[in-house]
């Protein structure tokens, strides 16, 4: 079965991916941070047993992955593919993961909270993701009693998740908007509307690939529908600005843009060594070229998926034993192979 | 400050009473505090850790040992998971579901600050939660609980705006709903 990030990206432009995450905890159990190793193990086993048929209920296959006993790099790779969050990479103890074969649904058990349920897909689609998460949430709730407070709603380890426990997020590709001088200011402004924008890949304050995730900051005092529509609206606003700048540039500086995009394609197609930063920068340009019709590829390729696969930990998993000694060389070879010819 | 009861000894205990959303503060010396009628809390002054410890800390009994009020607060401990208020301040993370009840008074303002609200709206568990797995009779109860939550936030708003008449009306409505909720059980 293909992964969600290997499906076609046709029709996606600024909206690169959407994600809905729910945090839930069971009654009568301390949160993972206060759970002893033995109790944590018991809880994980209980959850795994109770949810063993979730695949049949959801109509897809699920794999059980013992994250807690995996090495750092394997966990890092899951994080790069957005299956688990940063906290789950470093957490010690009997953490476990139920992952659907297409990696669209992931349920982290005993991470920061007892249950972290996430649904993710390419392009736009927050509402569909929410109905799916809502259904799965009910399925879990049928088997386990949740910690729920009349006033505070669903109780979570961090008070920043309490209430709905819902984080709705849209990944936006903003190659034009993000190079503008005002972008930092714009990002800061967003918090006034109750949403946060953060760079997805990069080191320090540097962003690689112009991918940004916009998500709700507040989880309490708003209904799920209100949160979804806020995130959707704000993401659309940024998308509109990005498209506006793109069409202006296309109208006034088409040749410059074409030149940039084609050079990027050329580097990716012929380079013999690529760092993550280089690969991300050029893939971002190529993605923009494809969505704007400046580049025509002979067959469709999911460029966002490719961006995830060439991240350091995933690249090591994909590289053969001989290639592991020079990962930048492996990256260049992999991209050469995956990037289709021009039509 | 002198103890408001005996007016002889120095007050080293601040006892905050919250009734129907209205806060009253009392400043007492430890001697008078022991003798005062705290209703069902009276026992806590004699019993041991953790409940006794927790509430005596809430009342600030530790201030007797010359510690500051802040230090007293930091020693509030959740009886279920032993997370101390100081742990919470340090990690900004709770230890168990009960922490929300234990630290409610200390935390609700902060939660409101970070979340812009302190009352949940939206989805509620559709199964279980204190009433077995049958769905019967739940919707009525759920509705009541939801209205109480709503009125409670309205009450707080009214108090903040110093609209006491309105607040009193909300308080009476809440009381009535709570009684109906009890009958429902």
Coordinates of C-alpha atoms in Angstrom, one line a residue:
Chain A
X1 CA 0.0 0.0 0.0
X2 CA 1.4 3.4 -0.9
X3 CA 2.0 6.0 1.8
X4 CA -0.1 9.2 1.9
X5 CA 3.0 11.2 0.9
X6 CA 3.5 9.0 -2.2
X7 CA 0.1 9.6 -3.7
X8 CA -0.2 12.2 -6.4
X9 CA 0.2 15.9 -5.5
X10 CA -1.8 17.1 -8.4
X11 CA -4.0 20.0 -7.5
X12 CA -2.0 20.8 -4.3
X13 CA -0.2 24.1 -4.5
X14 CA 0.2 26.1 -1.3
X15 CA -1.7 23.7 0.8
X16 CA 0.9 21.0 1.1
X17 CA -0.5 18.8 3.9
X18 CA -3.2 18.9 6.6
X19 CA -3.1 17.3 10.0
X20 CA -5.5 16.8 12.9
X21 CA -4.2 15.7 16.3
X22 CA -6.2 14.7 19.4
X23 CA -4.7 14.2 22.9
X24 CA -6.6 11.9 25.3
X25 CA -5.8 10.4 28.7
X26 CA -7.4 7.6 30.6
X27 CA -9.1 8.0 33.9
X28 CA -7.4 6.6 37.0
X29 CA -3.9 6.6 35.6
X30 CA -1.3 9.3 36.2
X31 CA 0.0 11.0 33.0
X32 CA 3.0 9.2 31.5
X33 CA 5.5 11.5 33.2
X34 CA 4.4 10.2 36.6
X35 CA 3.9 6.6 35.5
X36 CA 6.4 4.0 36.7
X37 CA 8.1 1.9 34.1
X38 CA 6.0 -1.1 35.2
X39 CA 2.7 0.8 35.2
X40 CA 3.5 2.3 31.9
X41 CA 4.1 -1.1 30.4
X42 CA 0.8 -2.4 31.8
X43 CA -1.0 0.6 30.4
X44 CA 0.5 0.2 27.0
X45 CA -0.4 -3.5 27.0
X46 CA -3.9 -2.7 28.0
X47 CA -4.3 -0.1 25.3
X48 CA -2.7 -2.3 22.6
X49 CA -5.0 -5.2 23.5
X50 CA -8.1 -3.0 23.6
X51 CA -7.3 -1.5 20.3
X52 CA -6.0 -4.6 18.5
X53 CA -9.0 -4.6 16.1
X54 CA -8.8 -0.9 15.2
X55 CA -7.7 -1.8 11.7
X56 CA -10.8 -3.7 11.0
X57 CA -12.9 -0.9 12.3
X58 CA -11.0 1.7 10.3
X59 CA -10.9 -0.3 7.1
X60 CA -7.1 -0.4 6.9
X61 CA -4.1 -2.3 8.2
X62 CA -2.3 -1.2 11.3
X63 CA 1.1 -2.1 12.5
X64 CA 2.2 -2.0 16.1
X65 CA 5.6 -0.4 16.5
X66 CA 7.5 -0.5 19.8
X67 CA 8.9 3.0 19.6
X68 CA 10.2 2.8 23.2
X69 CA 12.7 0.1 22.3
X70 CA 13.8 1.6 19.0
X71 CA 17.1 3.5 18.6
X72 CA 17.2 7.3 18.2
X73 CA 17.7 7.3 14.5
X74 CA 14.7 5.1 13.7
X75 CA 12.6 7.4 15.9
X76 CA 14.0 10.4 14.3
X77 CA 13.0 9.0 10.9
X78 CA 9.4 8.6 12.2
X79 CA 9.5 12.2 13.3
X80 CA 10.7 13.4 9.9
X81 CA 7.8 11.6 8.3
X82 CA 5.6 13.3 10.9
X83 CA 4.4 10.1 12.5
X84 CA 5.5 11.0 16.0
X85 CA 6.4 14.3 17.6
X86 CA 9.6 15.5 19.1
X87 CA 8.8 14.5 22.6
X88 CA 8.2 10.9 21.5
X89 CA 11.7 10.8 20.0
X90 CA 13.5 11.4 23.3
X91 CA 11.0 9.8 25.7
X92 CA 12.2 6.9 27.7
X93 CA 10.0 4.0 28.7
X94 CA 7.5 1.7 27.1
X95 CA 6.2 3.9 24.4
X96 CA 4.3 2.3 21.6
X97 CA 2.8 3.3 18.3
X98 CA -0.1 2.0 16.2
X99 CA 0.5 3.1 12.6
X100 CA -1.8 2.5 9.6
X101 CA -0.1 1.1 6.5
X102 CA -0.5 4.3 4.6
X103 CA 0.9 6.3 7.6
X104 CA -2.2 8.4 7.5
X105 CA -3.3 7.5 11.0
X106 CA -0.9 7.2 13.9
X107 CA -1.7 6.6 17.5
X108 CA 1.1 7.1 20.0
X109 CA 0.6 5.3 23.3
X110 CA 2.3 6.5 26.5
X111 CA 4.1 9.5 24.9
X112 CA 3.5 12.8 26.6
X113 CA -0.1 11.7 27.1
X114 CA -1.6 8.3 27.2
X115 CA -3.1 8.6 23.7
X116 CA -2.0 10.9 20.8
X117 CA -4.2 10.3 17.8
X118 CA -3.2 11.9 14.5
X119 CA -4.6 11.9 11.0
X120 CA -2.6 13.5 8.2
X121 CA -3.1 13.8 4.5
X122 CA -1.7 15.7 1.5
X123 CA -3.2 19.0 0.4
X124 CA -6.3 20.5 2.1
X125 CA -8.8 18.4 4.0
X126 CA -9.1 19.4 7.7
X127 CA -12.8 18.5 7.8
X128 CA -12.4 15.0 6.5
X129 CA -9.5 14.4 8.8
X130 CA -11.5 15.6 11.8
X131 CA -14.4 13.3 11.0
X132 CA -12.0 10.5 10.7
X133 CA -10.3 11.4 14.0
X134 CA -13.6 11.9 15.7
X135 CA -14.7 8.4 14.6
X136 CA -11.5 6.8 15.8
X137 CA -11.7 8.8 19.1
X138 CA -15.2 7.3 19.7
X139 CA -13.9 3.9 18.9
X140 CA -11.2 4.2 21.6
X141 CA -13.6 5.8 24.0
X142 CA -16.0 2.9 23.6
X143 CA -13.2 0.8 25.1
X144 CA -11.6 3.2 27.6
X145 CA -12.9 5.9 29.9
X146 CA -11.3 9.2 29.3
X147 CA -10.2 11.7 31.9
X148 CA -12.7 14.5 31.4
X149 CA -13.5 17.5 33.6
X150 CA -16.8 19.4 33.4
X151 CA -15.0 22.7 33.3
X152 CA -11.7 21.9 31.6
X153 CA -12.8 19.3 29.1
X154 CA -10.4 16.6 28.1
X155 CA -7.5 16.6 30.6
X156 CA -3.9 16.6 29.3
X157 CA -0.4 16.6 30.7
X158 CA 0.1 20.1 29.4
X159 CA -2.4 22.8 30.1
X160 CA -1.8 24.1 26.6
X161 CA -3.7 21.1 25.2
X162 CA -6.5 20.9 27.7
X163 CA -10.1 21.2 26.5
X164 CA -10.6 19.8 23.1
X165 CA -7.1 18.4 23.0
X166 CA -7.3 19.3 19.3
X167 CA -4.5 20.7 17.2
X168 CA -5.5 21.4 13.6
X169 CA -2.6 22.2 11.3
X170 CA -2.0 23.0 7.7
X171 CA 1.4 22.8 6.1
X172 CA 1.9 25.6 3.6
X173 CA 4.5 25.9 0.9
X174 CA 5.4 29.6 0.9
X175 CA 8.5 30.0 -1.4
X176 CA 7.6 33.6 -2.4
X177 CA 6.0 35.0 0.8
X178 CA 8.8 33.7 3.1
X179 CA 11.6 35.5 1.3
X180 CA 9.8 38.9 1.8
X181 CA 11.2 41.3 4.3
X182 CA 7.8 41.5 6.1
X183 CA 7.4 37.7 6.6
X184 CA 8.8 37.6 10.2
X185 CA 6.4 40.4 11.1
X186 CA 3.5 38.6 9.4
X187 CA 4.2 35.4 11.3
X188 CA 4.2 37.3 14.6
X189 CA 1.0 39.0 13.7
X190 CA -0.7 35.7 13.2
X191 CA -0.6 35.0 17.0
X192 CA -3.1 37.8 17.5
X193 CA -5.6 35.7 15.6
X194 CA -4.9 32.7 17.8
X195 CA -2.8 30.7 15.3
X196 CA 0.9 30.0 15.3
X197 CA 3.2 29.6 12.2
X198 CA 6.4 27.7 12.5
X199 CA 9.0 26.4 10.0
X200 CA 8.9 22.7 9.5
X201 CA 12.4 21.8 8.4
X202 CA 15.6 23.6 9.0
X203 CA 18.3 24.3 11.6
X204 CA 18.3 27.1 14.1
X205 CA 16.4 30.0 12.7
X206 CA 17.1 28.9 9.1
X207 CA 14.3 27.4 7.2
X208 CA 14.9 24.8 4.5
X209 CA 12.3 24.3 1.8
X210 CA 9.9 27.1 2.7
X211 CA 7.5 24.8 4.4
X212 CA 5.5 26.3 7.3
X213 CA 2.9 24.8 9.5
X214 CA 0.0 26.9 10.7
X215 CA -2.0 25.7 13.7
X216 CA -4.3 26.8 16.4
X217 CA -2.7 28.0 19.6
X218 CA -5.7 27.6 21.9
X219 CA -7.5 24.4 22.7
X220 CA -9.9 25.5 25.4
X221 CA -13.1 27.5 25.0
X222 CA -13.6 26.9 21.3
X223 CA -15.5 24.0 19.7
X224 CA -13.7 21.7 17.4
X225 CA -15.6 23.2 14.4
X226 CA -14.5 26.7 15.5
X227 CA -10.9 25.6 15.7
X228 CA -11.0 23.9 12.3
X229 CA -12.6 26.9 10.6
X230 CA -10.1 29.4 12.2
X231 CA -7.1 27.4 11.0
X232 CA -8.6 26.9 7.6
X233 CA -9.4 30.6 7.2
X234 CA -6.0 31.8 8.3
X235 CA -4.2 29.2 6.1
X236 CA -6.3 30.4 3.2
X237 CA -5.3 34.0 3.9
X238 CA -1.6 33.1 3.7
X239 CA -2.3 31.0 0.6
X240 CA -4.0 33.9 -1.1
X241 CA -1.1 36.2 -0.4
X242 CA 1.4 33.6 -1.7
X243 CA -0.6 33.1 -4.9
X244 CA -0.9 36.8 -5.4
X245 CA 2.8 37.4 -5.2
X246 CA 3.4 34.4 -7.5
X247 CA 1.1 35.6 -10.2
X248 CA 2.5 39.2 -9.9
X249 CA 6.1 37.8 -10.3
X250 CA 5.0 35.5 -13.1
X251 CA 3.5 38.5 -14.9
X252 CA 6.4 40.8 -14.5
X253 CA 9.5 38.6 -14.1
X254 CA 8.5 35.3 -15.7
X255 CA 11.9 34.7 -17.2
X256 CA 13.7 35.2 -13.9
X257 CA 11.4 32.7 -12.2
X258 CA 11.7 30.2 -15.0
X259 CA 15.4 30.5 -14.9
X260 CA 15.5 29.9 -11.1
X261 CA 13.2 26.9 -11.3
X262 CA 15.0 25.3 -14.3
X263 CA 18.4 25.8 -12.7
X264 CA 17.1 24.1 -9.5
X265 CA 15.9 21.2 -11.6
X266 CA 19.2 20.9 -13.3
X267 CA 21.2 20.8 -10.1
X268 CA 18.9 18.1 -8.6
X269 CA 19.1 16.1 -11.8
X270 CA 22.9 16.2 -12.2
X271 CA 24.5 16.9 -8.8
X272 CA 26.7 14.2 -7.3
X273 CA 26.4 15.3 -3.7
X274 CA 23.6 17.2 -2.0
X275 CA 23.3 18.4 1.6
X276 CA 19.8 18.5 3.1
X277 CA 19.8 22.3 2.8
X278 CA 20.7 22.3 -0.9
X279 CA 18.2 19.5 -1.7
X280 CA 15.4 21.2 0.2
X281 CA 16.1 24.6 -1.4
X282 CA 16.1 23.2 -4.9
X283 CA 13.1 20.8 -4.4
X284 CA 11.1 23.7 -3.1
X285 CA 11.9 25.7 -6.3
X286 CA 11.0 22.7 -8.4
X287 CA 7.8 22.2 -6.6
X288 CA 6.8 25.8 -7.2
X289 CA 7.8 25.3 -10.9
X290 CA 5.5 22.3 -11.2
X291 CA 2.5 23.9 -9.5
X292 CA 2.9 27.1 -11.5
X293 CA 3.2 25.2 -14.8
X294 CA 6.8 26.4 -15.4
X295 CA 8.1 22.8 -15.4
X296 CA 6.4 19.9 -17.0
X297 CA 7.5 16.5 -15.7
X298 CA 7.0 13.4 -17.7
X299 CA 5.3 11.6 -14.8
X300 CA 3.8 12.8 -11.5
X301 CA 5.9 12.7 -8.4
X302 CA 5.1 13.8 -4.9
X303 CA 7.7 16.4 -4.2
X304 CA 6.7 17.0 -0.6
X305 CA 7.1 13.2 0.0
X306 CA 10.5 13.4 -1.6
X307 CA 11.4 16.3 0.7
X308 CA 10.6 14.1 3.7
X309 CA 12.5 11.1 2.4
X310 CA 15.8 12.9 1.9
X311 CA 15.8 14.2 5.5
X312 CA 18.9 12.8 7.4
X313 CA 17.4 9.9 9.3
X314 CA 15.2 8.7 6.5
X315 CA 18.0 9.0 4.0
X316 CA 20.1 6.7 6.1
X317 CA 17.2 4.2 6.1
X318 CA 16.9 4.3 2.3
X319 CA 20.6 4.2 1.6
X320 CA 22.3 0.9 0.9
X321 CA 25.2 -0.3 3.1
X322 CA 27.9 1.0 0.7
X323 CA 26.2 4.4 0.4
X324 CA 25.9 5.0 4.2
X325 CA 29.5 6.3 4.4
X326 CA 28.7 9.3 2.3
X327 CA 25.1 10.3 2.9
X328 CA 25.2 13.4 0.7
X329 CA 26.2 11.2 -2.3
X330 CA 23.4 8.8 -1.5
X331 CA 21.0 11.8 -1.4
X332 CA 22.0 13.1 -4.8
X333 CA 21.7 9.6 -6.3
X334 CA 18.3 9.0 -4.8
X335 CA 17.0 12.3 -6.0
X336 CA 18.4 11.7 -9.5
X337 CA 16.6 8.4 -9.6
X338 CA 13.3 9.7 -8.2
X339 CA 13.0 13.0 -10.1
X340 CA 11.2 12.3 -13.5
X341 CA 12.5 13.6 -16.8
X342 CA 11.1 16.8 -18.3
X343 CA 8.1 16.2 -20.5
Chain B
X1 CA -0.7 42.0 60.3
X2 CA -2.4 40.8 63.5
X3 CA -4.7 37.8 63.6
X4 CA -8.2 38.9 62.8
X5 CA -9.6 36.6 65.5
X6 CA -7.5 37.1 68.6
X7 CA -5.9 40.4 67.5
X8 CA -2.9 39.5 69.7
X9 CA -0.6 37.2 67.7
X10 CA 0.8 37.9 64.3
X11 CA -1.3 36.4 61.5
X12 CA 0.7 33.8 59.5
X13 CA -2.0 32.0 57.8
X14 CA -4.1 33.3 54.9
X15 CA -7.2 31.3 54.4
X16 CA -9.1 32.0 51.2
X17 CA -12.7 31.0 51.1
X18 CA -14.5 30.8 47.8
X19 CA -18.3 30.5 48.1
X20 CA -20.4 30.6 45.0
X21 CA -17.6 32.2 43.1
X22 CA -17.0 34.9 45.7
X23 CA -13.6 35.1 47.3
X24 CA -13.0 36.1 50.9
X25 CA -9.7 36.2 52.6
X26 CA -9.0 35.6 56.3
X27 CA -5.8 36.3 58.1
X28 CA -5.3 34.2 61.1
X29 CA -2.6 33.0 63.5
X30 CA -1.9 29.3 63.6
X31 CA -3.3 29.0 67.1
X32 CA -6.7 30.5 66.2
X33 CA -6.7 28.6 62.9
X34 CA -6.5 25.3 64.7
X35 CA -9.5 26.3 66.8
X36 CA -11.6 27.7 64.0
X37 CA -14.4 25.8 62.6
X38 CA -13.4 24.8 59.0
X39 CA -16.3 22.4 58.7
X40 CA -15.2 19.2 57.1
X41 CA -11.7 20.6 56.7
X42 CA -11.2 20.7 60.5
X43 CA -9.8 17.2 60.5
X44 CA -6.9 18.1 58.2
X45 CA -5.1 19.9 60.9
X46 CA -4.6 16.6 62.8
X47 CA -4.4 14.0 60.0
X48 CA -1.2 13.0 58.2
X49 CA 0.1 13.4 54.8
X50 CA -1.0 13.5 52.0
X51 CA -4.5 15.0 52.3
X52 CA -3.7 16.7 55.6
X53 CA -0.4 17.9 54.2
X54 CA -2.0 19.2 51.1
X55 CA -4.7 21.2 52.7
X56 CA -2.5 22.5 55.5
X57 CA -0.3 23.8 52.8
X58 CA -3.2 25.3 51.0
X59 CA -4.0 27.1 54.2
X60 CA -0.4 28.1 54.5
X61 CA 0.3 26.4 57.8
X62 CA 3.9 26.1 56.8
X63 CA 4.3 29.8 57.0
X64 CA 4.5 29.1 60.7
X65 CA 8.1 28.0 60.2
X66 CA 9.0 31.4 58.9
X67 CA 8.7 30.5 55.3
X68 CA 7.4 32.9 52.8
X69 CA 3.9 32.5 51.4
X70 CA 5.3 31.5 48.0
X71 CA 7.1 28.6 49.6
X72 CA 3.9 27.5 51.1
X73 CA 2.2 27.5 47.7
X74 CA 5.0 25.5 46.2
X75 CA 4.5 22.8 48.7
X76 CA 0.9 22.1 47.6
X77 CA 1.1 18.5 46.5
X78 CA -1.4 16.4 44.5
X79 CA -2.4 13.5 46.7
X80 CA -2.8 11.1 43.8
X81 CA 0.5 11.5 41.9
X82 CA 2.6 13.6 44.3
X83 CA 3.2 16.4 41.8
X84 CA 4.0 19.5 43.8
X85 CA 3.0 22.9 42.7
X86 CA 6.6 23.8 42.4
X87 CA 7.0 20.9 39.9
X88 CA 4.2 22.3 38.0
X89 CA 5.7 25.7 37.9
X90 CA 9.0 24.2 36.8
X91 CA 7.7 21.9 34.0
X92 CA 4.4 23.5 33.3
X93 CA 3.0 20.1 33.1
X94 CA 0.5 18.2 35.3
X95 CA 1.1 14.7 36.7
X96 CA -2.4 13.2 36.6
X97 CA -6.0 14.1 35.9
X98 CA -6.6 14.9 39.6
X99 CA -4.0 17.6 39.5
X100 CA -6.6 19.8 37.7
X101 CA -8.8 19.6 40.7
X102 CA -6.0 20.0 43.3
X103 CA -4.3 23.0 41.6
X104 CA -7.5 24.5 40.2
X105 CA -7.5 27.5 42.5
X106 CA -3.8 28.2 41.9
X107 CA -4.0 27.6 38.2
X108 CA -7.3 28.6 36.8
X109 CA -6.1 32.2 36.2
X110 CA -3.0 31.0 34.4
X111 CA -5.0 28.6 32.3
X112 CA -7.3 31.4 31.4
X113 CA -4.3 33.5 30.5
X114 CA -2.8 31.0 28.2
X115 CA -6.0 29.7 26.7
X116 CA -8.1 32.9 26.7
X117 CA -10.9 30.9 28.4
X118 CA -11.3 28.5 31.3
X119 CA -14.4 26.6 30.2
X120 CA -14.5 23.8 27.7
X121 CA -16.8 23.9 24.7
X122 CA -17.1 21.2 22.1
X123 CA -17.0 17.5 22.2
X124 CA -17.6 15.4 25.3
X125 CA -16.9 11.7 25.7
X126 CA -19.8 9.8 24.1
X127 CA -19.1 6.7 26.2
X128 CA -18.5 5.9 29.8
X129 CA -17.3 8.6 32.1
X130 CA -18.6 7.8 35.6
X131 CA -21.9 6.4 34.5
X132 CA -21.2 3.0 33.1
X133 CA -21.4 2.2 29.4
X134 CA -25.2 2.6 29.0
X135 CA -26.2 5.7 27.1
X136 CA -29.5 5.9 28.8
X137 CA -30.3 9.0 30.9
X138 CA -26.9 10.5 30.0
X139 CA -28.1 13.2 27.6
X140 CA -30.2 14.9 30.3
X141 CA -27.3 14.8 32.8
X142 CA -24.9 16.0 30.1
X143 CA -27.1 18.9 29.3
X144 CA -27.4 19.9 32.9
X145 CA -23.7 19.7 33.5
X146 CA -23.1 21.7 30.4
X147 CA -25.5 24.4 31.5
X148 CA -23.9 24.5 34.9
X149 CA -20.5 25.0 33.3
X150 CA -21.8 27.8 31.1
X151 CA -23.6 29.6 34.0
X152 CA -20.4 29.2 36.1
X153 CA -18.4 31.1 33.5
X154 CA -21.1 33.7 33.2
X155 CA -21.1 34.1 37.0
X156 CA -17.4 34.7 37.0
X157 CA -17.7 37.3 34.2
X158 CA -20.5 39.1 36.1
X159 CA -18.3 39.1 39.2
X160 CA -15.4 40.5 37.3
X161 CA -17.6 43.2 36.0
X162 CA -18.9 43.8 39.5
X163 CA -22.5 43.2 38.5
X164 CA -23.4 41.5 41.7
X165 CA -27.2 41.3 41.1
X166 CA -26.6 39.4 37.9
X167 CA -24.1 37.2 39.6
X168 CA -26.6 36.4 42.4
X169 CA -29.1 35.4 39.8
X170 CA -26.6 33.1 38.1
X171 CA -25.6 31.6 41.5
X172 CA -29.3 30.7 42.2
X173 CA -29.7 29.1 38.8
X174 CA -26.5 27.1 39.3
X175 CA -27.8 25.9 42.7
X176 CA -31.1 24.9 41.2
X177 CA -29.4 23.0 38.4
X178 CA -27.1 21.2 40.8
X179 CA -30.0 20.0 42.8
X180 CA -31.7 18.7 39.7
X181 CA -28.4 17.0 38.8
X182 CA -28.4 15.3 42.1
X183 CA -32.0 14.1 41.7
X184 CA -31.0 12.7 38.4
X185 CA -28.3 10.5 39.9

